[in-house]
Amino acid sequence: MSQNKTQKQTRLCPVSRKCGGCQLMNMSYEEQLRFKQAKVKKLLSGFHKVLPIRGMDDPFHYRNKVQAAFGRTRGGEIISGVYQSSTHNIVKTDSCLIEDKKADEIILTVRKLVKSFKLTVYDERNGRGFLRHVLVKRGFTTGEIMVVLVTGTTAFPSKNAFLNKLLESHPEITTIVQNINNKYTSMVLGEGETVLFGKGYIEDVLCGCRFRISPKSFYQINPVQTEILYGKAVEYAQLTGKERVIDAYCGIGTIGIIASKGAGEVIGCELNPDAVRDAKINAKINGIENIGFYCADAGEFMLGMKEQGEKCDILFMDPPRAGSDKKFLSSAVTLSPERIVYISCNPETQQRDLYYLVKNGYKVKKIQPVDMFPFTAHVETVVLMCRDVKK
Ligand code: SAH
């Protein structure tokens, strides 16, 4: 790295090299967008022309979900922050350029309270100690804030006094949850959960629909760009009100619920049971009756649909970074939807999956990159595919 670039990087963020989360910190935002456009072009332009990436007007502090690990320095000082990339060494951070400012303030307050209440922090080496992580989720439209205290023990010393102080400092917090994680694991959240204050979840509004978000369920972390992403996905589906739609890897049901207003029927499937529970509630909150959600592996689910000779006109698919498996893709081809809208957070696996679909009768019609994660090297894409020949 040139000296100039290193200087620029340290000026913006003092811990960026240690943290490693923002791989593009040394680029201006315009350079970042060019970098991402080139990345998508390199991987996907063989299928179709790539539309210009949709960037943010203000690319800072967009993360509405923030988590901090708690621990001690060698000298014994209690710190919180992010893990240094590929390690479990905590890099002390007080604020972060891409995280929600309010969430960072709350985490700092928790750090102070842990010290003043003389609480312990979790030590991964011996599995002892109390506070392990703090997770904050904030509803972009509603302003609701959930604080999840992830602890190594069920017992919570000075619980009431601690909560009172936290709420006194941040009356904007709407709910506090204790999550117990006493396992040797790199997962942040454990199984057990107790609601300590408020309703135990937050709600947010996106694309005119209301969504419930629990501690464990997936929700896009950049709400401004998510509206653009979902808007494109639904536009590409070209719904007329009659279609039978599948929303695969549906999370808390966002895409399916937004699309349901223009569709005949929507079927969502998702592996995480907490997310499915939220999805069903979300359908109710929005008064939507033409939607059903199933807790299943998406590949198994599609195979089941195929074996039962079910029909599907439009398929939305939004898999995790690993992309889809053969079972999913081959069943999708047999179900033969007229259009497939493939939303991806990893153009590499998307490229692999698109090859399969193109080989099996689909044509790529649109490729729209969206910058969901400024300063990181990640890029999201929405791809529209149409069935080439009528079966
Ligand atoms: N469409 C949703 C979620 C996308 S993230 C949204 O926009 O919010 C990908 C989702 O796939 C996650 O909710 C994850 O729990 C789910 N998932 C991961 N592997 C899966 C599988 N094999 N089958 C079904 N869902 C899966």
Coordinates of C-alpha atoms and ligand atoms in Angstrom, one line a residue:
M1 CA 0.0 0.0 0.0
S2 CA 1.4 3.4 -0.9
Q3 CA 2.1 5.8 1.9
N4 CA -0.5 8.2 0.7
K5 CA -3.2 5.5 0.8
T6 CA -2.1 4.4 4.3
Q7 CA -2.4 8.0 5.5
K8 CA -5.8 8.4 4.0
Q9 CA -6.9 5.2 5.7
T10 CA -5.7 6.1 9.2
R11 CA -7.2 9.5 8.9
L12 CA -10.7 8.2 8.3
C13 CA -10.5 5.3 10.8
P14 CA -7.7 4.7 13.3
V15 CA -8.3 1.0 13.6
S16 CA -9.1 0.1 10.0
R17 CA -6.0 -2.0 9.4
K18 CA -6.4 -4.0 12.5
C19 CA -10.1 -4.5 12.2
G20 CA -10.1 -5.4 8.5
G21 CA -13.8 -5.0 8.1
C22 CA -13.6 -2.2 5.6
Q23 CA -11.4 -3.5 2.9
L24 CA -12.0 -0.4 0.7
M25 CA -11.2 2.3 3.4
N26 CA -8.3 3.5 1.3
M27 CA -10.6 4.5 -1.7
S28 CA -12.9 7.5 -2.2
Y29 CA -16.5 6.5 -2.4
E30 CA -16.5 7.0 -6.2
E31 CA -13.5 4.7 -6.5
Q32 CA -15.3 2.1 -4.4
L33 CA -18.3 2.2 -6.7
R34 CA -16.0 1.9 -9.7
F35 CA -14.3 -1.1 -8.0
K36 CA -17.6 -2.9 -7.4
Q37 CA -18.9 -2.2 -10.8
A38 CA -15.8 -3.7 -12.3
K39 CA -16.0 -6.7 -10.0
V40 CA -19.6 -7.4 -11.1
K41 CA -18.8 -6.7 -14.7
K42 CA -15.9 -9.2 -14.7
L43 CA -18.0 -11.9 -13.3
L44 CA -21.4 -11.4 -14.9
S45 CA -21.0 -9.3 -18.1
G46 CA -20.7 -12.6 -20.1
F47 CA -24.5 -13.0 -19.4
H48 CA -25.7 -9.5 -20.1
K49 CA -24.8 -5.8 -19.9
V50 CA -24.4 -4.7 -16.3
L51 CA -26.4 -1.6 -15.3
P52 CA -24.5 1.2 -13.4
I53 CA -24.3 0.4 -9.6
R54 CA -26.7 2.2 -7.3
G55 CA -24.6 3.9 -4.7
M56 CA -25.5 5.9 -1.5
D57 CA -25.8 9.7 -1.2
D58 CA -24.3 9.4 2.3
P59 CA -22.2 6.2 2.6
F60 CA -21.5 6.6 6.4
H61 CA -23.2 5.0 9.5
Y62 CA -25.6 2.9 7.5
R63 CA -25.4 -0.3 9.6
N64 CA -28.6 -0.6 11.6
K65 CA -27.3 -3.8 13.3
V66 CA -24.2 -3.4 15.4
Q67 CA -22.4 -5.9 17.5
A68 CA -19.5 -5.6 19.9
A69 CA -17.5 -8.2 21.6
F70 CA -16.5 -7.7 25.3
G71 CA -13.2 -8.7 26.9
R72 CA -10.1 -7.5 28.7
T73 CA -6.7 -6.3 27.6
R74 CA -3.6 -8.0 29.0
G75 CA -3.5 -5.2 31.5
G76 CA -7.0 -6.1 32.7
E77 CA -8.9 -3.1 31.2
I78 CA -12.4 -4.0 30.1
I79 CA -12.8 -3.2 26.4
S80 CA -15.4 -3.7 23.7
G81 CA -15.1 -3.7 19.9
V82 CA -14.7 -5.8 16.8
Y83 CA -12.7 -8.9 16.3
Q84 CA -9.4 -8.4 14.4
S85 CA -10.0 -10.2 11.1
S86 CA -9.7 -14.0 11.3
T87 CA -8.9 -13.9 15.0
H88 CA -10.7 -13.4 18.3
N89 CA -8.5 -10.6 19.4
I90 CA -10.8 -7.6 20.3
V91 CA -9.8 -4.3 18.6
K92 CA -11.1 -1.6 21.0
T93 CA -13.5 0.7 19.2
D94 CA -15.5 3.6 20.5
S95 CA -17.2 4.5 17.2
C96 CA -17.2 3.2 13.7
L97 CA -17.7 5.0 10.4
I98 CA -20.3 2.6 9.0
E99 CA -22.2 1.7 12.2
D100 CA -25.3 3.5 13.5
K101 CA -24.1 6.3 15.8
K102 CA -26.8 5.7 18.4
A103 CA -25.9 2.0 18.6
D104 CA -22.3 2.8 19.2
E105 CA -23.2 5.3 22.0
I106 CA -25.3 2.6 23.7
I107 CA -22.5 0.1 23.5
L108 CA -20.1 2.6 25.1
T109 CA -22.6 3.2 27.9
V110 CA -22.8 -0.6 28.5
R111 CA -19.0 -0.7 28.7
K112 CA -19.0 2.1 31.3
L113 CA -21.8 0.4 33.3
V114 CA -20.0 -3.0 33.3
K115 CA -17.1 -1.2 35.0
S116 CA -19.1 0.8 37.5
F117 CA -21.2 -2.3 38.5
K118 CA -18.0 -4.4 38.6
L119 CA -19.5 -7.0 36.3
T120 CA -17.2 -9.5 34.7
V121 CA -16.6 -10.0 31.0
Y122 CA -16.5 -13.4 29.3
D123 CA -13.2 -15.1 28.8
E124 CA -13.2 -17.4 25.9
R125 CA -10.2 -19.4 27.1
N126 CA -11.8 -20.7 30.3
G127 CA -15.5 -20.1 29.5
R128 CA -15.9 -17.9 32.6
G129 CA -17.4 -14.5 33.0
F130 CA -20.6 -12.6 32.4
L131 CA -20.9 -10.2 29.4
R132 CA -19.8 -11.6 26.1
H133 CA -21.3 -9.4 23.3
V134 CA -23.7 -6.6 23.0
L135 CA -26.0 -6.5 19.9
V136 CA -28.0 -3.4 19.0
K137 CA -30.7 -3.4 16.2
R138 CA -32.4 -0.1 15.3
G139 CA -35.5 0.3 13.2
F140 CA -34.7 2.9 10.5
T141 CA -38.2 4.2 10.1
T142 CA -39.7 3.5 13.5
G143 CA -36.6 4.5 15.5
E144 CA -37.2 1.5 17.8
I145 CA -34.1 0.1 19.4
M146 CA -33.3 -3.4 20.7
V147 CA -30.4 -4.1 22.9
V148 CA -29.3 -7.8 23.3
L149 CA -26.9 -8.5 26.1
V150 CA -25.2 -11.8 25.3
T151 CA -24.0 -13.4 28.5
G152 CA -22.0 -16.4 29.5
T153 CA -24.2 -17.1 32.6
T154 CA -27.9 -17.0 33.2
A155 CA -27.4 -15.2 36.5
F156 CA -27.3 -11.4 36.0
P157 CA -25.8 -9.7 39.0
S158 CA -27.3 -6.2 39.9
K159 CA -29.8 -6.8 37.0
N160 CA -32.4 -4.2 37.9
A161 CA -30.0 -1.4 38.9
F162 CA -28.0 -2.1 35.7
L163 CA -31.1 -1.9 33.4
N164 CA -32.4 1.2 35.1
K165 CA -29.1 3.0 34.6
L166 CA -29.0 1.9 30.9
L167 CA -32.5 3.1 30.3
E168 CA -31.8 6.3 32.2
S169 CA -28.9 7.1 29.9
H170 CA -30.8 5.9 26.7
P171 CA -34.6 6.4 27.1
E172 CA -34.8 5.7 23.3
I173 CA -34.1 2.0 23.9
T174 CA -37.5 0.2 23.4
T175 CA -36.5 -3.3 24.4
I176 CA -33.7 -5.2 26.1
V177 CA -33.1 -9.0 25.8
Q178 CA -30.7 -11.2 27.6
N179 CA -29.3 -14.0 25.4
I180 CA -27.3 -16.8 27.0
N181 CA -24.4 -18.2 25.1
N182 CA -22.1 -20.4 27.3
K183 CA -20.8 -22.5 24.4
Y184 CA -17.3 -22.6 22.9
T185 CA -18.4 -21.1 19.6
S186 CA -17.8 -18.2 17.3
M187 CA -21.6 -17.7 16.9
V188 CA -22.6 -14.5 18.7
L189 CA -26.0 -15.6 19.9
G190 CA -26.8 -18.7 22.0
E191 CA -30.1 -20.5 22.3
G192 CA -31.7 -19.2 25.6
E193 CA -33.4 -15.8 25.6
T194 CA -35.1 -13.8 28.3
V195 CA -36.9 -10.5 27.6
L196 CA -35.8 -8.0 30.3
F197 CA -37.6 -4.9 29.1
G198 CA -40.2 -4.1 26.4
K199 CA -41.6 -6.5 23.9
G200 CA -38.4 -8.5 22.9
Y201 CA -38.4 -7.4 19.3
I202 CA -38.4 -4.2 17.2
E203 CA -40.5 -3.3 14.2
D204 CA -39.4 -1.4 11.1
V205 CA -41.2 -0.1 7.9
L206 CA -39.7 -0.8 4.5
C207 CA -41.4 -0.3 1.1
G208 CA -44.6 0.6 2.9
C209 CA -44.8 -2.7 4.9
R210 CA -44.2 -3.2 8.6
F211 CA -41.7 -5.9 9.8
R212 CA -41.0 -7.5 13.1
I213 CA -37.4 -8.2 13.8
S214 CA -36.3 -10.6 16.5
P215 CA -32.8 -10.9 18.0
K216 CA -31.9 -13.9 15.8
S217 CA -33.7 -13.3 12.5
F218 CA -32.0 -12.0 9.5
Y219 CA -32.8 -8.4 8.4
Q220 CA -30.9 -6.4 5.8
I221 CA -28.4 -4.2 7.5
N222 CA -28.7 -1.1 5.2
P223 CA -32.3 0.0 5.1
V224 CA -31.8 2.9 2.6
Q225 CA -30.3 0.6 0.0
T226 CA -32.6 -2.3 0.8
E227 CA -35.6 -0.2 -0.4
I228 CA -33.7 0.2 -3.7
L229 CA -32.9 -3.5 -3.8
Y230 CA -36.4 -4.7 -3.1
G231 CA -37.9 -2.1 -5.3
K232 CA -35.8 -3.4 -8.3
A233 CA -36.6 -7.1 -7.4
V234 CA -40.3 -6.5 -7.4
E235 CA -40.2 -4.3 -10.6
Y236 CA -38.3 -7.1 -12.4
A237 CA -41.0 -9.6 -11.4
Q238 CA -43.5 -7.7 -13.5
L239 CA -46.5 -8.9 -11.5
T240 CA -50.0 -8.5 -12.8
G241 CA -52.0 -9.8 -9.8
K242 CA -52.4 -13.4 -10.9
E243 CA -49.0 -15.0 -10.5
R244 CA -48.1 -17.8 -8.1
V245 CA -44.8 -16.6 -6.6
I246 CA -42.1 -18.4 -4.6
D247 CA -39.9 -16.3 -2.2
A248 CA -37.0 -18.7 -1.5
Y249 CA -34.6 -17.9 1.4
C250 CA -37.3 -15.4 2.5
G251 CA -35.9 -14.5 6.0
I252 CA -38.7 -12.6 7.8
G253 CA -40.7 -12.6 4.6
T254 CA -39.8 -9.1 3.4
I255 CA -39.6 -9.6 -0.4
G256 CA -42.7 -11.9 -0.5
I257 CA -44.8 -9.6 1.6
I258 CA -43.9 -6.6 -0.5
A259 CA -44.6 -8.5 -3.7
S260 CA -47.8 -10.1 -2.4
K261 CA -49.9 -7.0 -3.1
G262 CA -49.3 -7.5 -6.8
A263 CA -49.4 -11.3 -6.9
G264 CA -52.1 -14.0 -6.9
E265 CA -50.4 -16.1 -4.2
V266 CA -47.0 -16.1 -2.5
I267 CA -45.1 -19.1 -0.9
G268 CA -42.1 -18.3 1.2
C269 CA -39.5 -20.8 2.5
E270 CA -36.7 -20.3 5.0
L271 CA -34.5 -22.5 7.2
N272 CA -34.4 -20.4 10.4
P273 CA -37.5 -21.1 12.5
D274 CA -37.3 -17.7 14.3
A275 CA -37.4 -15.9 11.0
V276 CA -40.3 -18.1 9.8
R277 CA -42.2 -17.2 13.0
D278 CA -41.5 -13.5 12.3
A279 CA -42.5 -13.9 8.7
K280 CA -45.9 -15.3 9.6
I281 CA -46.5 -12.5 12.1
N282 CA -45.4 -10.0 9.5
A283 CA -48.0 -11.2 7.1
K284 CA -50.7 -10.7 9.8
I285 CA -49.4 -7.3 10.8
N286 CA -49.7 -6.2 7.2
G287 CA -53.1 -7.8 6.7
I288 CA -51.9 -10.1 3.9
E289 CA -53.8 -13.2 3.3
N290 CA -52.4 -14.6 0.1
I291 CA -49.1 -15.7 1.6
G292 CA -47.9 -18.8 3.4
F293 CA -44.5 -19.5 5.0
Y294 CA -42.7 -22.8 5.4
C295 CA -39.7 -23.7 7.5
A296 CA -37.5 -25.8 5.3
D297 CA -34.2 -26.1 3.5
A298 CA -34.9 -24.2 0.2
G299 CA -33.5 -27.1 -1.9
E300 CA -35.7 -29.7 -0.2
F301 CA -38.7 -27.4 -0.4
M302 CA -38.3 -26.9 -4.2
L303 CA -37.8 -30.6 -4.7
G304 CA -41.0 -31.2 -2.8
M305 CA -42.8 -28.6 -5.0
K306 CA -41.5 -30.4 -8.1
E307 CA -42.5 -33.8 -6.9
Q308 CA -46.0 -32.7 -6.1
G309 CA -46.3 -31.2 -9.6
E310 CA -46.8 -27.7 -8.2
K311 CA -46.9 -24.6 -10.4
C312 CA -44.7 -21.5 -10.0
D313 CA -44.8 -18.4 -12.2
I314 CA -42.2 -16.2 -10.6
L315 CA -39.3 -17.3 -8.4
F316 CA -37.5 -14.8 -6.1
M317 CA -34.3 -16.3 -4.7
D318 CA -32.0 -14.6 -2.2
P319 CA -29.6 -17.2 -1.0
P320 CA -26.8 -16.7 1.5
R321 CA -23.2 -16.2 0.3
A322 CA -22.8 -19.8 -0.6
G323 CA -25.4 -19.5 -3.3
S324 CA -27.9 -22.3 -4.1
D325 CA -27.4 -26.0 -4.4
K326 CA -28.0 -28.3 -7.4
K327 CA -31.2 -29.7 -5.7
F328 CA -32.6 -26.1 -5.6
L329 CA -31.5 -25.2 -9.1
S330 CA -32.6 -28.4 -10.9
S331 CA -36.0 -28.3 -9.1
A332 CA -36.4 -24.6 -10.1
V333 CA -35.7 -25.6 -13.7
T334 CA -38.4 -28.3 -13.6
L335 CA -40.9 -26.0 -11.9
S336 CA -40.1 -23.7 -14.8
P337 CA -41.2 -20.2 -13.6
E338 CA -41.5 -17.6 -16.4
R339 CA -39.2 -15.3 -14.5
I340 CA -36.5 -15.8 -11.9
V341 CA -35.3 -12.8 -9.9
Y342 CA -32.0 -13.8 -8.3
I343 CA -30.8 -11.5 -5.5
S344 CA -27.3 -12.2 -4.4
C345 CA -24.7 -10.9 -1.9
N346 CA -21.9 -12.8 -3.6
P347 CA -21.5 -12.4 -7.4
E348 CA -19.0 -15.4 -7.5
T349 CA -21.6 -18.0 -6.4
Q350 CA -24.2 -16.1 -8.4
Q351 CA -22.1 -16.5 -11.6
R352 CA -21.9 -20.3 -10.9
D353 CA -25.7 -20.6 -10.4
L354 CA -26.5 -18.4 -13.4
Y355 CA -24.4 -20.7 -15.7
Y356 CA -26.5 -23.6 -14.6
L357 CA -29.8 -21.7 -15.2
V358 CA -28.6 -20.4 -18.6
K359 CA -27.6 -23.9 -19.6
N360 CA -31.0 -25.1 -18.6
G361 CA -33.3 -22.7 -20.6
Y362 CA -33.1 -19.3 -19.0
K363 CA -31.8 -16.0 -20.4
V364 CA -30.4 -13.2 -18.3
K365 CA -32.3 -9.9 -19.0
K366 CA -31.1 -7.5 -16.4
I367 CA -28.2 -7.1 -14.0
Q368 CA -28.4 -4.4 -11.4
P369 CA -25.6 -4.0 -8.8
V370 CA -26.6 -2.2 -5.5
D371 CA -24.1 -1.0 -3.0
M372 CA -25.5 -2.3 0.3
F373 CA -22.1 -2.3 2.1
P374 CA -20.0 0.9 1.5
F375 CA -16.4 0.7 2.5
T376 CA -16.4 -3.1 2.4
A377 CA -15.6 -5.2 -0.7
H378 CA -19.1 -6.7 -0.7
V379 CA -21.6 -6.0 -3.5
E380 CA -25.2 -7.0 -3.9
T381 CA -26.8 -7.7 -7.3
V382 CA -30.4 -8.3 -8.6
V383 CA -30.6 -10.3 -11.8
L384 CA -33.7 -10.9 -13.9
M385 CA -33.9 -14.1 -15.9
C386 CA -36.6 -15.2 -18.2
R387 CA -37.5 -18.6 -19.5
D388 CA -36.2 -18.9 -23.0
V389 CA -38.5 -21.4 -24.5
K390 CA -42.1 -22.2 -23.6
K391 CA -42.3 -25.6 -22.1
Ligands
SAH1 N1 -34.7 -12.5 1.6 C1 -34.4 -12.2 3.0 C2 -33.3 -13.0 3.6 C3 -32.0 -13.1 2.7 S1 -30.6 -13.7 3.6 C4 -34.2 -10.7 3.1 O1 -34.0 -10.0 2.2 O2 -34.2 -10.2 4.3 C5 -30.6 -15.4 3.3 C6 -31.6 -16.2 4.1 O3 -31.5 -17.5 3.8 C7 -31.4 -16.1 5.6 O4 -32.6 -15.7 6.3 C8 -31.0 -17.6 6.0 O5 -31.5 -18.0 7.3 C9 -31.7 -18.3 4.9 N2 -31.1 -19.6 4.6 C10 -29.8 -20.0 4.6 N3 -29.6 -21.3 4.2 C11 -30.9 -21.7 3.8 C12 -31.4 -22.9 3.2 N4 -30.5 -23.9 2.9 N5 -32.7 -23.0 3.0 C13 -33.5 -22.0 3.2 N6 -33.1 -20.8 3.8 C14 -31.8 -20.7 4.0

